[in-house]
Coordinates of C-alpha atoms in Angstrom, one line a residue:
X233 CA 19.8 66.5 123.3
X234 CA 22.2 64.1 121.7
X235 CA 21.7 65.8 118.4
X236 CA 22.6 69.1 120.0
X237 CA 25.7 67.6 121.5
X238 CA 26.7 66.1 118.1
X239 CA 26.0 69.4 116.4
X240 CA 28.0 71.3 119.0
X241 CA 30.9 68.7 118.7
X242 CA 30.8 69.0 114.9
X243 CA 31.0 72.8 115.1
X244 CA 33.7 72.6 117.6
X245 CA 35.7 70.2 115.4
X246 CA 35.2 72.4 112.4
X247 CA 36.4 75.4 114.3
X248 CA 39.5 73.5 115.5
X249 CA 40.2 72.3 112.0
X250 CA 39.9 75.8 110.7
X251 CA 42.3 77.1 113.3
X252 CA 44.8 74.3 112.6
X253 CA 44.5 75.0 108.9
X254 CA 45.1 78.7 109.4
X255 CA 48.1 78.0 111.6
X256 CA 49.5 75.6 109.0
X257 CA 49.1 78.2 106.3
X258 CA 50.8 80.8 108.6
X259 CA 53.7 78.3 109.2
X260 CA 54.1 77.7 105.5
X261 CA 54.1 81.4 104.7
X262 CA 56.6 82.1 107.5
X263 CA 58.9 79.4 106.1
X264 CA 58.6 80.9 102.6
X265 CA 59.4 84.4 104.1
X266 CA 62.4 83.0 105.8
X267 CA 63.6 81.4 102.6
X268 CA 63.0 84.6 100.7
X269 CA 65.0 86.5 103.3
X270 CA 67.8 84.0 103.2
X271 CA 67.9 84.3 99.4
X272 CA 67.9 88.1 99.6
X273 CA 70.8 88.1 102.0
X274 CA 72.8 85.8 99.7
X275 CA 72.0 88.0 96.7
X276 CA 73.1 91.0 98.8
X277 CA 76.4 89.3 99.7
X278 CA 77.0 88.4 96.1
X279 CA 76.3 92.0 95.0
X280 CA 78.6 93.4 97.6
X281 CA 81.4 91.1 96.6
X282 CA 80.8 92.0 92.9
X283 CA 80.9 95.7 93.7
X284 CA 84.1 95.3 95.7
X285 CA 85.7 93.4 92.9
X286 CA 84.6 96.0 90.3
X287 CA 86.0 98.8 92.5
X288 CA 89.3 97.0 92.8
X289 CA 89.5 96.3 89.1
X290 CA 88.8 100.0 88.4
X291 CA 91.5 101.1 90.8
X292 CA 94.0 98.7 89.2
X293 CA 93.2 100.2 85.7
X294 CA 93.6 103.7 87.1
X295 CA 96.9 102.9 88.7
X296 CA 98.2 101.3 85.6
X297 CA 97.1 104.1 83.3
X298 CA 98.4 106.7 85.7
X299 CA 101.8 105.0 85.9
X300 CA 102.0 104.3 82.1
X301 CA 100.7 107.6 80.7
X302 CA 102.1 110.1 83.2
X303 CA 105.3 108.1 83.7
X304 CA 105.9 108.0 80.0
X305 CA 105.2 111.7 79.5
X306 CA 107.3 112.8 82.4
X307 CA 110.2 110.5 81.4
X308 CA 110.1 112.0 77.9
X309 CA 110.1 115.5 79.4
X310 CA 113.1 114.6 81.5
X311 CA 115.0 113.1 78.6
X312 CA 114.2 116.2 76.5
X313 CA 115.5 118.5 79.2
X314 CA 118.7 116.4 79.4
X315 CA 119.1 116.6 75.6
X316 CA 118.7 120.4 75.6
X317 CA 121.1 120.7 78.5
X318 CA 123.8 118.8 76.6
X319 CA 123.3 121.0 73.5
X320 CA 123.8 124.2 75.4
X321 CA 127.0 126.1 75.1
X322 CA 129.0 126.2 78.4
X323 CA 128.4 130.0 78.7
X324 CA 124.6 129.7 78.9
X325 CA 124.7 129.1 82.7
X326 CA 121.3 130.7 83.6
X327 CA 119.6 128.5 81.0
X328 CA 121.4 125.4 82.3
X329 CA 120.4 126.2 85.9
X330 CA 116.8 126.5 84.8
X331 CA 117.0 123.2 83.0
X332 CA 118.5 121.6 86.1
X333 CA 115.7 123.0 88.2
X334 CA 113.0 121.7 85.7
X335 CA 114.7 118.3 85.6
X336 CA 114.7 118.1 89.4
X337 CA 110.9 118.9 89.4
X338 CA 110.3 116.4 86.7
X339 CA 112.2 113.7 88.6
X340 CA 110.2 114.5 91.7
X341 CA 106.9 114.2 89.7
X342 CA 108.0 110.9 88.3
X343 CA 108.6 109.6 91.8
X344 CA 105.2 111.0 93.0
X345 CA 103.3 109.4 90.1
X346 CA 105.0 106.1 90.8
X347 CA 104.2 106.3 94.5
X348 CA 100.6 107.3 93.9
X349 CA 100.2 104.4 91.4
X350 CA 101.7 102.0 93.8
X351 CA 99.5 103.2 96.7
X352 CA 96.4 102.7 94.5
X353 CA 97.6 99.3 93.4
X354 CA 98.4 98.3 97.0
X355 CA 94.8 99.2 98.1
X356 CA 93.5 96.9 95.3
X357 CA 95.8 93.9 95.9
X358 CA 97.3 94.6 99.3

């Protein structure tokens, strides 16, 4: 009978050891999963920050190019219209009125381009 009890005790101990071992493995795997999740969250935060920075950089480039290219072209147009206006004879009133109208439109476009470029830049750095 004692042998049976010892055998039963040994089997019971073996079962308990197996359960403890399985639980230990589960705890280790859970800790690894938590670490992986934490790492993934950190990577996601870093990626989001990088994407935001890239978007802001791209907006800054667009604002600068918009201001420089369109501003320069419109300013050249305005100066050209002013030059033509000065070269016209005083009797060419309809043509002078048209040039004044085009100059006003050009001035308005210059302001609009400047405002749009500033708005884009403000969104980047504001």
